[in-house]
Amino acid sequence: MPPPGAYGGPGTPPPFFPPPGGQQPPRGSSRGLLIALLGGGGLIVIVVIALVLAFTVFKEDKMTPSERLAATATTVSTARALAYKGTFSGGGDTLQGELKVTKGGRAAGQVSWDGDNVTVLSADDKLFVKAPKSYWSTKVTSSSAMLKDGDQWGKVSSSDLSLDVEKDLTPAALSRVLRTTSALKSSLKETKTTVQGRKALRIGTVSSTFYVTDSETPELLRYESSFPRVQVDVTAYSAATAATTIGDMRAMMGQLKDSFDSEARVSLVDTKKGLCTTNSSSCRVRGQVRPPSLTSGSTKIEIKFKLTAGSTTGRNLGDCTTSLNASSSSPTWVECRVSSSAWSSWSRSGETRYYTQAEYRVQGASESEIQALQSGLDRE
């Protein structure tokens, strides 16, 4: 054993002697250096975060008017249907109201057309109008047309409406105008405004102006054009939100089973004589009618025979109605029987001369045509 106070054997560490007064040994300066580094690093982190936030919150929108219109064109092109509310003018026609147009070019809506309040339906190069009898009495091409009371659907020539819906108002057509306008970069001006109660940006040229929302995916709120002349608010419907619009249009097409062709003409070619006698309570009327030219398929034609005493403008002796399904324009014999107190009284009066006149109503759309219209709508 080593003597007291002596070191141990070889490899034994020297003894540890505590400092006087129980003091701890002084620590090195590494802790202060670490604190300084952490403090400086924290400051750097805070500065970086502040710069990121400043860039995110306060950076300016760099989308140009041209880019904004191009982005709007993309949004419009994907719409299932567009609703336009305002004024439309094409050629000599002016429409005011709301018109909804599908991506396939089918359109419907309640409008004022040159001052007449009507409902229009345009589809597959066919144009139908729903209006009261007072409207049709000035529009039909023949005084012999049989008009019903109240509102009724009538087929008119597609050329009657000079506004080309498919060319100018479908989502694809409006998207093309947006893209064409967006290419005119140097002439585009952008100003702040409000449309439909929403903040918007007005962008356009002399011929076309668009009002769009100030967002990364701009929404078109209004469209103004010099040709065709339109000033309309615009609402775009996606495939998911267009269900009501498509359903309403489909229901209108179903109502066409009671429509008539306002331009069709039917003529009374001949009548059968000697079928009515004196002192009788009724009169059998038989006439040969010629369907409209170019009639094909199966077209329903209603015929109303009217008897008058003495002349074509004489006292009304009664009328009867029959119908036929015409598949060509060849003349066809049809008949019905007039039973009225007026005829019964006249037949006993001793008079013998009476005249037969005919009114007609040609179906505006057959069942197969209606099905074709609805199927076309569903296939869009």
mmCIF file of C-alpha atoms in Angstrom:
data_model
loop_
_atom_site.group_PDB
_atom_site.id
_atom_site.type_symbol
_atom_site.label_atom_id
_atom_site.label_comp_id
_atom_site.label_asym_id
_atom_site.label_seq_id
_atom_site.Cartn_x
_atom_site.Cartn_y
_atom_site.Cartn_z
ATOM 1 C CA MET A 1 0.000 0.000 0.000
ATOM 2 C CA PRO A 2 1.439 3.417 -0.927
ATOM 3 C CA PRO A 3 2.161 5.751 1.884
ATOM 4 C CA PRO A 4 -0.350 8.504 2.693
ATOM 5 C CA GLY A 5 -0.246 11.379 0.283
ATOM 6 C CA ALA A 6 1.520 9.354 -2.316
ATOM 7 C CA TYR A 7 0.177 8.587 -5.783
ATOM 8 C CA GLY A 8 -1.048 5.132 -6.625
ATOM 9 C CA GLY A 9 0.652 2.786 -8.936
ATOM 10 C CA PRO A 10 1.394 3.406 -12.547
ATOM 11 C CA GLY A 11 -1.748 4.437 -14.555
ATOM 12 C CA THR A 12 -3.596 5.749 -11.472
ATOM 13 C CA PRO A 13 -5.062 9.229 -12.136
ATOM 14 C CA PRO A 14 -3.982 12.025 -9.832
ATOM 15 C CA PRO A 15 -6.307 12.721 -6.914
ATOM 16 C CA PHE A 16 -8.980 15.441 -7.175
ATOM 17 C CA PHE A 17 -8.771 18.260 -4.684
ATOM 18 C CA PRO A 18 -11.865 20.473 -4.316
ATOM 19 C CA PRO A 19 -11.291 24.197 -4.441
ATOM 20 C CA PRO A 20 -11.135 25.963 -1.179
ATOM 21 C CA GLY A 21 -14.400 27.108 0.344
ATOM 22 C CA GLY A 22 -16.464 24.465 -1.549
ATOM 23 C CA GLN A 23 -16.506 26.533 -4.789
ATOM 24 C CA GLN A 24 -17.307 24.777 -8.084
ATOM 25 C CA PRO A 25 -14.703 24.842 -10.771
ATOM 26 C CA PRO A 26 -15.283 27.655 -13.304
ATOM 27 C CA ARG A 27 -17.076 26.599 -16.473
ATOM 28 C CA GLY A 28 -15.644 27.258 -19.876
ATOM 29 C CA SER A 29 -16.944 30.075 -22.177
ATOM 30 C CA SER A 30 -18.690 27.573 -24.531
ATOM 31 C CA ARG A 31 -22.120 28.192 -22.948
ATOM 32 C CA GLY A 32 -22.003 31.910 -23.643
ATOM 33 C CA LEU A 33 -20.936 31.259 -27.187
ATOM 34 C CA LEU A 34 -23.853 28.839 -27.674
ATOM 35 C CA ILE A 35 -26.352 31.374 -26.346
ATOM 36 C CA ALA A 36 -24.966 34.015 -28.666
ATOM 37 C CA LEU A 37 -25.227 31.707 -31.653
ATOM 38 C CA LEU A 38 -28.788 30.674 -30.791
ATOM 39 C CA GLY A 39 -29.783 34.284 -30.321
ATOM 40 C CA GLY A 40 -28.342 35.245 -33.645
ATOM 41 C CA GLY A 41 -29.871 32.223 -35.367
ATOM 42 C CA GLY A 42 -33.303 33.049 -33.918
ATOM 43 C CA LEU A 43 -33.017 36.519 -35.281
ATOM 44 C CA ILE A 44 -32.190 35.132 -38.716
ATOM 45 C CA VAL A 45 -35.191 32.756 -38.577
ATOM 46 C CA ILE A 46 -37.525 35.605 -37.563
ATOM 47 C CA VAL A 47 -36.262 37.774 -40.408
ATOM 48 C CA VAL A 48 -36.774 34.950 -42.941
ATOM 49 C CA ILE A 49 -40.325 34.304 -41.724
ATOM 50 C CA ALA A 50 -41.110 38.021 -41.888
ATOM 51 C CA LEU A 51 -39.848 38.189 -45.469
ATOM 52 C CA VAL A 52 -41.933 35.162 -46.490
ATOM 53 C CA LEU A 53 -45.080 36.630 -44.911
ATOM 54 C CA ALA A 54 -44.471 40.005 -46.511
ATOM 55 C CA PHE A 55 -44.078 38.385 -49.920
ATOM 56 C CA THR A 56 -47.213 36.256 -49.432
ATOM 57 C CA VAL A 57 -49.495 38.935 -48.000
ATOM 58 C CA PHE A 58 -48.321 42.024 -49.764
ATOM 59 C CA LYS A 59 -47.277 40.788 -53.214
ATOM 60 C CA GLU A 60 -49.190 42.426 -56.080
ATOM 61 C CA ASP A 61 -51.418 40.476 -58.462
ATOM 62 C CA LYS A 62 -49.294 40.175 -61.569
ATOM 63 C CA MET A 63 -52.095 38.845 -63.854
ATOM 64 C CA THR A 64 -52.377 41.119 -66.871
ATOM 65 C CA PRO A 65 -55.712 42.017 -68.520
ATOM 66 C CA SER A 66 -54.821 39.685 -71.377
ATOM 67 C CA GLU A 67 -54.074 36.812 -69.013
ATOM 68 C CA ARG A 68 -57.265 37.481 -67.072
ATOM 69 C CA LEU A 69 -59.427 37.246 -70.210
ATOM 70 C CA ALA A 70 -57.639 34.070 -71.281
ATOM 71 C CA ALA A 71 -58.298 32.526 -67.873
ATOM 72 C CA THR A 72 -61.944 33.594 -68.077
ATOM 73 C CA ALA A 73 -62.209 31.941 -71.489
ATOM 74 C CA THR A 74 -61.116 28.647 -69.939
ATOM 75 C CA THR A 75 -63.794 28.935 -67.259
ATOM 76 C CA VAL A 76 -66.543 29.783 -69.760
ATOM 77 C CA SER A 77 -65.559 26.990 -72.164
ATOM 78 C CA THR A 78 -66.297 24.343 -69.521
ATOM 79 C CA ALA A 79 -69.831 25.616 -68.780
ATOM 80 C CA ARG A 80 -72.806 23.309 -69.463
ATOM 81 C CA ALA A 81 -75.019 26.316 -70.103
ATOM 82 C CA LEU A 82 -74.965 30.101 -69.930
ATOM 83 C CA ALA A 83 -77.769 32.375 -68.729
ATOM 84 C CA TYR A 84 -77.912 35.801 -70.347
ATOM 85 C CA LYS A 85 -80.067 38.574 -68.905
ATOM 86 C CA GLY A 86 -80.373 41.853 -70.758
ATOM 87 C CA THR A 87 -80.747 43.027 -74.357
ATOM 88 C CA PHE A 88 -79.906 41.094 -77.533
ATOM 89 C CA SER A 89 -80.037 42.563 -81.031
ATOM 90 C CA GLY A 90 -79.231 40.835 -84.276
ATOM 91 C CA GLY A 91 -80.238 42.117 -87.678
ATOM 92 C CA GLY A 92 -83.647 43.717 -87.285
ATOM 93 C CA ASP A 93 -84.663 41.889 -84.096
ATOM 94 C CA THR A 94 -84.366 43.012 -80.494
ATOM 95 C CA LEU A 95 -84.901 40.689 -77.551
ATOM 96 C CA GLN A 96 -85.027 41.785 -73.925
ATOM 97 C CA GLY A 97 -85.185 39.366 -71.032
ATOM 98 C CA GLU A 98 -83.429 36.169 -70.031
ATOM 99 C CA LEU A 99 -82.163 33.571 -72.462
ATOM 100 C CA LYS A 100 -80.451 30.337 -71.427
ATOM 101 C CA VAL A 101 -78.134 28.694 -73.952
ATOM 102 C CA THR A 102 -76.654 25.189 -73.717
ATOM 103 C CA LYS A 103 -73.231 24.202 -74.993
ATOM 104 C CA GLY A 104 -74.984 22.492 -77.934
ATOM 105 C CA GLY A 105 -76.664 25.723 -79.047
ATOM 106 C CA ARG A 106 -80.176 25.045 -77.729
ATOM 107 C CA ALA A 107 -81.806 28.123 -76.214
ATOM 108 C CA ALA A 108 -84.953 29.006 -74.298
ATOM 109 C CA GLY A 109 -86.310 31.865 -72.249
ATOM 110 C CA GLN A 110 -88.990 34.455 -71.614
ATOM 111 C CA VAL A 111 -88.287 37.607 -73.565
ATOM 112 C CA SER A 112 -89.825 40.657 -75.104
ATOM 113 C CA TRP A 113 -89.360 40.199 -78.856
ATOM 114 C CA ASP A 114 -89.830 43.478 -80.687
ATOM 115 C CA GLY A 115 -92.326 44.488 -77.993
ATOM 116 C CA ASP A 116 -94.235 41.193 -77.712
ATOM 117 C CA ASN A 117 -93.867 39.201 -74.481
ATOM 118 C CA VAL A 118 -93.268 35.601 -75.531
ATOM 119 C CA THR A 119 -91.382 32.434 -74.631
ATOM 120 C CA VAL A 120 -88.910 31.214 -77.236
ATOM 121 C CA LEU A 121 -87.379 27.787 -77.770
ATOM 122 C CA SER A 122 -84.668 27.223 -80.354
ATOM 123 C CA ALA A 123 -83.228 23.773 -80.999
ATOM 124 C CA ASP A 124 -81.875 21.788 -83.944
ATOM 125 C CA ASP A 125 -82.626 24.533 -86.485
ATOM 126 C CA LYS A 126 -86.243 24.730 -85.292
ATOM 127 C CA LEU A 127 -87.785 27.779 -83.647
ATOM 128 C CA PHE A 128 -90.922 27.751 -81.503
ATOM 129 C CA VAL A 129 -92.735 30.607 -79.802
ATOM 130 C CA LYS A 130 -95.291 30.457 -76.998
ATOM 131 C CA ALA A 131 -97.687 33.401 -77.135
ATOM 132 C CA PRO A 132 -101.383 34.309 -76.732
ATOM 133 C CA LYS A 133 -103.970 34.141 -79.512
ATOM 134 C CA SER A 134 -103.747 37.911 -80.030
ATOM 135 C CA TYR A 135 -100.098 37.514 -81.012
ATOM 136 C CA TRP A 136 -100.721 34.668 -83.447
ATOM 137 C CA SER A 137 -103.651 36.353 -85.135
ATOM 138 C CA THR A 138 -101.172 38.841 -86.623
ATOM 139 C CA LYS A 139 -98.411 36.314 -87.342
ATOM 140 C CA VAL A 140 -100.014 33.326 -89.090
ATOM 141 C CA THR A 141 -99.709 33.234 -92.855
ATOM 142 C CA SER A 142 -103.317 32.226 -93.566
ATOM 143 C CA SER A 143 -106.676 33.555 -92.410
ATOM 144 C CA SER A 144 -107.941 29.956 -92.407
ATOM 145 C CA ALA A 145 -105.578 28.917 -89.609
ATOM 146 C CA MET A 146 -107.421 27.578 -86.569
ATOM 147 C CA LEU A 147 -106.210 29.339 -83.429
ATOM 148 C CA LYS A 148 -107.025 28.347 -79.868
ATOM 149 C CA ASP A 149 -107.645 30.669 -76.950
ATOM 150 C CA GLY A 150 -104.886 31.318 -74.435
ATOM 151 C CA ASP A 151 -101.134 30.867 -74.773
ATOM 152 C CA GLN A 152 -100.044 28.305 -77.352
ATOM 153 C CA TRP A 153 -96.808 27.054 -78.865
ATOM 154 C CA GLY A 154 -96.335 27.771 -82.547
ATOM 155 C CA LYS A 155 -93.560 26.810 -84.921
ATOM 156 C CA VAL A 156 -92.088 29.669 -86.952
ATOM 157 C CA SER A 157 -89.331 29.836 -89.525
ATOM 158 C CA SER A 158 -85.881 29.633 -87.952
ATOM 159 C CA SER A 159 -84.915 32.614 -90.106
ATOM 160 C CA ASP A 160 -87.464 34.782 -88.289
ATOM 161 C CA LEU A 161 -84.884 35.300 -85.556
ATOM 162 C CA SER A 162 -81.857 37.010 -87.030
ATOM 163 C CA LEU A 163 -79.833 36.506 -83.844
ATOM 164 C CA ASP A 164 -77.605 33.447 -84.374
ATOM 165 C CA VAL A 165 -77.590 31.764 -80.974
ATOM 166 C CA GLU A 166 -75.297 28.878 -81.910
ATOM 167 C CA LYS A 167 -72.762 31.143 -83.590
ATOM 168 C CA ASP A 168 -72.668 33.913 -80.992
ATOM 169 C CA LEU A 169 -73.954 32.793 -77.579
ATOM 170 C CA THR A 170 -72.866 29.225 -76.787
ATOM 171 C CA PRO A 171 -70.106 28.702 -74.193
ATOM 172 C CA ALA A 172 -67.688 27.784 -76.986
ATOM 173 C CA ALA A 173 -68.610 30.880 -79.027
ATOM 174 C CA LEU A 174 -68.215 33.260 -76.099
ATOM 175 C CA SER A 175 -64.961 31.580 -75.126
ATOM 176 C CA ARG A 176 -63.610 32.247 -78.637
ATOM 177 C CA VAL A 177 -64.468 35.939 -78.348
ATOM 178 C CA LEU A 178 -62.696 36.102 -74.986
ATOM 179 C CA ARG A 179 -59.553 34.505 -76.402
ATOM 180 C CA THR A 180 -59.597 36.702 -79.495
ATOM 181 C CA THR A 181 -59.937 39.800 -77.336
ATOM 182 C CA SER A 182 -57.197 38.639 -74.959
ATOM 183 C CA ALA A 183 -54.766 38.582 -77.910
ATOM 184 C CA LEU A 184 -55.169 42.358 -78.352
ATOM 185 C CA LYS A 185 -52.802 43.009 -75.458
ATOM 186 C CA SER A 186 -51.765 46.567 -76.254
ATOM 187 C CA SER A 187 -55.326 47.863 -76.608
ATOM 188 C CA LEU A 188 -56.786 46.282 -73.455
ATOM 189 C CA LYS A 189 -57.621 48.558 -70.546
ATOM 190 C CA GLU A 190 -58.680 47.457 -67.088
ATOM 191 C CA THR A 191 -60.802 49.486 -64.659
ATOM 192 C CA LYS A 192 -62.510 48.648 -61.379
ATOM 193 C CA THR A 193 -66.327 48.566 -61.243
ATOM 194 C CA THR A 194 -69.276 46.703 -59.719
ATOM 195 C CA VAL A 195 -71.580 44.220 -61.513
ATOM 196 C CA GLN A 196 -74.441 42.212 -60.001
ATOM 197 C CA GLY A 197 -73.454 43.643 -56.635
ATOM 198 C CA ARG A 198 -69.955 42.224 -56.915
ATOM 199 C CA LYS A 199 -66.586 43.881 -57.385
ATOM 200 C CA ALA A 200 -65.375 43.403 -60.927
ATOM 201 C CA LEU A 201 -62.799 44.466 -63.478
ATOM 202 C CA ARG A 202 -63.900 45.951 -66.789
ATOM 203 C CA ILE A 203 -61.673 44.761 -69.636
ATOM 204 C CA GLY A 204 -62.187 45.110 -73.356
ATOM 205 C CA THR A 205 -61.916 46.942 -76.618
ATOM 206 C CA VAL A 206 -64.200 49.099 -78.720
ATOM 207 C CA SER A 207 -66.115 46.048 -80.015
ATOM 208 C CA SER A 208 -66.191 43.705 -76.990
ATOM 209 C CA THR A 209 -66.155 44.392 -73.260
ATOM 210 C CA PHE A 210 -66.080 41.880 -70.415
ATOM 211 C CA TYR A 211 -66.667 42.308 -66.694
ATOM 212 C CA VAL A 212 -64.852 39.655 -64.671
ATOM 213 C CA THR A 213 -64.093 38.981 -61.020
ATOM 214 C CA ASP A 214 -60.653 39.810 -59.626
ATOM 215 C CA SER A 215 -59.448 36.303 -58.799
ATOM 216 C CA GLU A 216 -56.995 33.650 -59.976
ATOM 217 C CA THR A 217 -59.889 31.854 -61.707
ATOM 218 C CA PRO A 218 -61.912 34.829 -63.007
ATOM 219 C CA GLU A 219 -65.682 34.530 -63.376
ATOM 220 C CA LEU A 220 -67.502 36.316 -66.182
ATOM 221 C CA LEU A 221 -70.269 38.572 -64.835
ATOM 222 C CA ARG A 222 -71.249 40.687 -67.852
ATOM 223 C CA TYR A 223 -70.691 40.824 -71.608
ATOM 224 C CA GLU A 224 -71.183 43.735 -74.005
ATOM 225 C CA SER A 225 -70.645 43.590 -77.742
ATOM 226 C CA SER A 226 -71.271 45.876 -80.702
ATOM 227 C CA PHE A 227 -71.975 42.995 -83.127
ATOM 228 C CA PRO A 228 -74.119 41.218 -82.370
ATOM 229 C CA ARG A 229 -75.359 44.014 -80.147
ATOM 230 C CA VAL A 230 -75.625 42.527 -76.664
ATOM 231 C CA GLN A 231 -75.641 44.037 -73.193
ATOM 232 C CA VAL A 232 -76.181 41.163 -70.809
ATOM 233 C CA ASP A 233 -75.336 39.885 -67.359
ATOM 234 C CA VAL A 234 -73.902 36.373 -67.568
ATOM 235 C CA THR A 235 -74.184 33.359 -65.268
ATOM 236 C CA ALA A 236 -72.288 30.175 -66.084
ATOM 237 C CA TYR A 237 -73.677 26.768 -65.089
ATOM 238 C CA SER A 238 -71.453 23.737 -64.737
ATOM 239 C CA ALA A 239 -72.634 20.206 -65.494
ATOM 240 C CA ALA A 240 -73.620 19.867 -61.838
ATOM 241 C CA THR A 241 -75.554 23.153 -61.561
ATOM 242 C CA ALA A 242 -77.279 23.116 -64.960
ATOM 243 C CA ALA A 243 -79.833 20.420 -64.049
ATOM 244 C CA THR A 244 -82.720 22.862 -63.534
ATOM 245 C CA THR A 245 -82.004 24.702 -66.794
ATOM 246 C CA ILE A 246 -81.840 21.468 -68.798
ATOM 247 C CA GLY A 247 -84.968 20.130 -67.081
ATOM 248 C CA ASP A 248 -86.969 23.265 -67.924
ATOM 249 C CA MET A 249 -85.878 23.087 -71.547
ATOM 250 C CA ARG A 250 -86.800 19.423 -71.765
ATOM 251 C CA ALA A 251 -90.270 20.180 -70.335
ATOM 252 C CA MET A 252 -90.807 22.891 -72.965
ATOM 253 C CA MET A 253 -89.985 20.405 -75.691
ATOM 254 C CA GLY A 254 -92.611 18.059 -74.272
ATOM 255 C CA GLN A 255 -95.241 20.792 -74.529
ATOM 256 C CA LEU A 256 -94.737 20.956 -78.295
ATOM 257 C CA LYS A 257 -97.138 18.044 -78.761
ATOM 258 C CA ASP A 258 -99.883 20.700 -78.743
ATOM 259 C CA SER A 259 -98.014 23.142 -80.972
ATOM 260 C CA PHE A 260 -99.025 24.199 -84.482
ATOM 261 C CA ASP A 261 -97.135 25.212 -87.591
ATOM 262 C CA SER A 262 -97.828 28.902 -88.139
ATOM 263 C CA GLU A 263 -96.583 28.859 -91.738
ATOM 264 C CA ALA A 264 -98.238 25.676 -92.993
ATOM 265 C CA ARG A 265 -101.082 26.008 -95.492
ATOM 266 C CA VAL A 266 -103.923 23.556 -96.076
ATOM 267 C CA SER A 267 -106.414 24.103 -98.896
ATOM 268 C CA LEU A 268 -109.971 22.829 -99.369
ATOM 269 C CA VAL A 269 -109.898 21.266 -102.844
ATOM 270 C CA ASP A 270 -113.484 19.960 -103.176
ATOM 271 C CA THR A 271 -116.630 19.175 -101.208
ATOM 272 C CA LYS A 272 -119.161 16.394 -101.650
ATOM 273 C CA LYS A 273 -122.585 17.644 -102.599
ATOM 274 C CA GLY A 274 -126.014 16.231 -101.755
ATOM 275 C CA LEU A 275 -125.128 14.827 -98.350
ATOM 276 C CA CYS A 276 -127.460 17.106 -96.376
ATOM 277 C CA THR A 277 -131.260 17.233 -96.619
ATOM 278 C CA THR A 278 -134.009 19.584 -95.585
ATOM 279 C CA ASN A 279 -135.948 19.039 -92.377
ATOM 280 C CA SER A 280 -132.951 17.352 -90.758
ATOM 281 C CA SER A 281 -131.268 17.755 -87.405
ATOM 282 C CA SER A 282 -127.718 17.378 -88.742
ATOM 283 C CA CYS A 283 -125.631 17.600 -91.894
ATOM 284 C CA ARG A 284 -122.870 15.263 -93.045
ATOM 285 C CA VAL A 285 -119.932 17.292 -94.401
ATOM 286 C CA ARG A 286 -117.267 15.718 -96.591
ATOM 287 C CA GLY A 287 -114.372 17.634 -98.052
ATOM 288 C CA GLN A 288 -111.102 16.989 -99.847
ATOM 289 C CA VAL A 289 -108.122 18.818 -98.358
ATOM 290 C CA ARG A 290 -104.580 19.233 -99.586
ATOM 291 C CA PRO A 291 -101.881 19.029 -96.862
ATOM 292 C CA PRO A 292 -98.953 21.455 -96.888
ATOM 293 C CA SER A 293 -96.299 20.944 -99.525
ATOM 294 C CA LEU A 294 -93.285 18.837 -98.535
ATOM 295 C CA THR A 295 -95.320 17.013 -95.894
ATOM 296 C CA SER A 296 -93.588 13.789 -94.889
ATOM 297 C CA GLY A 297 -93.646 11.263 -92.086
ATOM 298 C CA SER A 298 -96.887 11.511 -90.139
ATOM 299 C CA THR A 299 -98.265 15.010 -89.636
ATOM 300 C CA LYS A 300 -101.528 15.492 -87.775
ATOM 301 C CA ILE A 301 -103.914 18.002 -89.342
ATOM 302 C CA GLU A 302 -107.115 19.148 -87.650
ATOM 303 C CA ILE A 303 -109.903 20.304 -89.966
ATOM 304 C CA LYS A 304 -112.905 22.317 -88.845
ATOM 305 C CA PHE A 305 -115.771 22.498 -91.353
ATOM 306 C CA LYS A 306 -118.104 25.422 -90.960
ATOM 307 C CA LEU A 307 -121.502 25.837 -92.675
ATOM 308 C CA THR A 308 -122.990 29.222 -93.527
ATOM 309 C CA ALA A 309 -126.410 30.074 -94.977
ATOM 310 C CA GLY A 310 -126.748 31.657 -98.417
ATOM 311 C CA SER A 311 -123.123 32.859 -98.819
ATOM 312 C CA THR A 312 -119.635 32.539 -97.323
ATOM 313 C CA THR A 313 -120.450 35.424 -95.011
ATOM 314 C CA GLY A 314 -123.957 34.239 -94.172
ATOM 315 C CA ARG A 315 -125.416 33.110 -90.871
ATOM 316 C CA ASN A 316 -123.393 30.452 -89.064
ATOM 317 C CA LEU A 317 -125.195 27.109 -89.193
ATOM 318 C CA GLY A 318 -122.698 25.183 -87.059
ATOM 319 C CA ASP A 319 -119.363 23.422 -87.371
ATOM 320 C CA CYS A 320 -117.639 20.102 -86.742
ATOM 321 C CA THR A 321 -114.008 19.015 -86.415
ATOM 322 C CA THR A 322 -112.099 16.004 -87.702
ATOM 323 C CA SER A 323 -108.456 15.152 -88.278
ATOM 324 C CA LEU A 324 -106.087 13.147 -90.438
ATOM 325 C CA ASN A 325 -102.479 11.977 -90.301
ATOM 326 C CA ALA A 326 -100.906 13.092 -93.546
ATOM 327 C CA SER A 327 -97.729 11.511 -94.893
ATOM 328 C CA SER A 328 -97.640 13.460 -98.158
ATOM 329 C CA SER A 329 -99.147 16.515 -99.796
ATOM 330 C CA SER A 330 -101.653 14.470 -101.793
ATOM 331 C CA PRO A 331 -105.330 15.551 -101.401
ATOM 332 C CA THR A 332 -107.293 13.493 -98.876
ATOM 333 C CA TRP A 333 -111.038 13.159 -98.186
ATOM 334 C CA VAL A 334 -112.194 13.726 -94.599
ATOM 335 C CA GLU A 335 -115.637 14.176 -93.080
ATOM 336 C CA CYS A 336 -117.613 14.948 -89.929
ATOM 337 C CA ARG A 337 -121.205 15.793 -89.017
ATOM 338 C CA VAL A 338 -122.631 19.161 -88.046
ATOM 339 C CA SER A 339 -125.360 18.830 -85.415
ATOM 340 C CA SER A 340 -126.785 22.114 -84.191
ATOM 341 C CA SER A 341 -130.056 23.876 -83.492
ATOM 342 C CA ALA A 342 -129.076 26.478 -86.085
ATOM 343 C CA TRP A 343 -128.849 23.848 -88.826
ATOM 344 C CA SER A 344 -132.040 22.138 -87.713
ATOM 345 C CA SER A 345 -133.957 25.451 -87.824
ATOM 346 C CA TRP A 346 -132.473 26.494 -91.168
ATOM 347 C CA SER A 347 -133.157 23.130 -92.830
ATOM 348 C CA ARG A 348 -136.864 23.627 -92.115
ATOM 349 C CA SER A 349 -136.962 27.206 -93.380
ATOM 350 C CA GLY A 350 -137.260 26.323 -97.049
ATOM 351 C CA GLU A 351 -133.828 27.669 -97.925
ATOM 352 C CA THR A 352 -131.520 25.270 -99.727
ATOM 353 C CA ARG A 353 -128.257 27.089 -100.454
ATOM 354 C CA TYR A 354 -125.434 26.783 -97.924
ATOM 355 C CA TYR A 355 -121.643 27.024 -98.111
ATOM 356 C CA THR A 356 -118.875 24.890 -96.635
ATOM 357 C CA GLN A 357 -115.720 26.524 -95.350
ATOM 358 C CA ALA A 358 -112.697 24.972 -93.665
ATOM 359 C CA GLU A 359 -110.187 26.021 -91.042
ATOM 360 C CA TYR A 360 -107.151 23.949 -90.187
ATOM 361 C CA ARG A 361 -104.414 23.444 -87.640
ATOM 362 C CA VAL A 362 -101.207 21.660 -88.667
ATOM 363 C CA GLN A 363 -99.177 20.009 -85.957
ATOM 364 C CA GLY A 364 -95.954 21.869 -85.176
ATOM 365 C CA ALA A 365 -93.949 18.873 -83.950
ATOM 366 C CA SER A 366 -94.708 15.180 -84.134
ATOM 367 C CA GLU A 367 -94.042 12.764 -81.301
ATOM 368 C CA SER A 368 -90.926 11.461 -83.050
ATOM 369 C CA GLU A 369 -89.652 14.996 -83.596
ATOM 370 C CA ILE A 370 -90.158 15.828 -79.928
ATOM 371 C CA GLN A 371 -88.255 12.712 -78.911
ATOM 372 C CA ALA A 372 -85.437 13.691 -81.269
ATOM 373 C CA LEU A 373 -85.260 17.169 -79.729
ATOM 374 C CA GLN A 374 -85.078 15.770 -76.203
ATOM 375 C CA SER A 375 -82.539 13.120 -77.164
ATOM 376 C CA GLY A 376 -80.341 15.776 -78.740
ATOM 377 C CA LEU A 377 -80.497 17.776 -75.524
ATOM 378 C CA ASP A 378 -79.494 14.723 -73.492
ATOM 379 C CA ARG A 379 -76.544 13.951 -75.783
ATOM 380 C CA GLU A 380 -74.860 17.317 -75.352
#
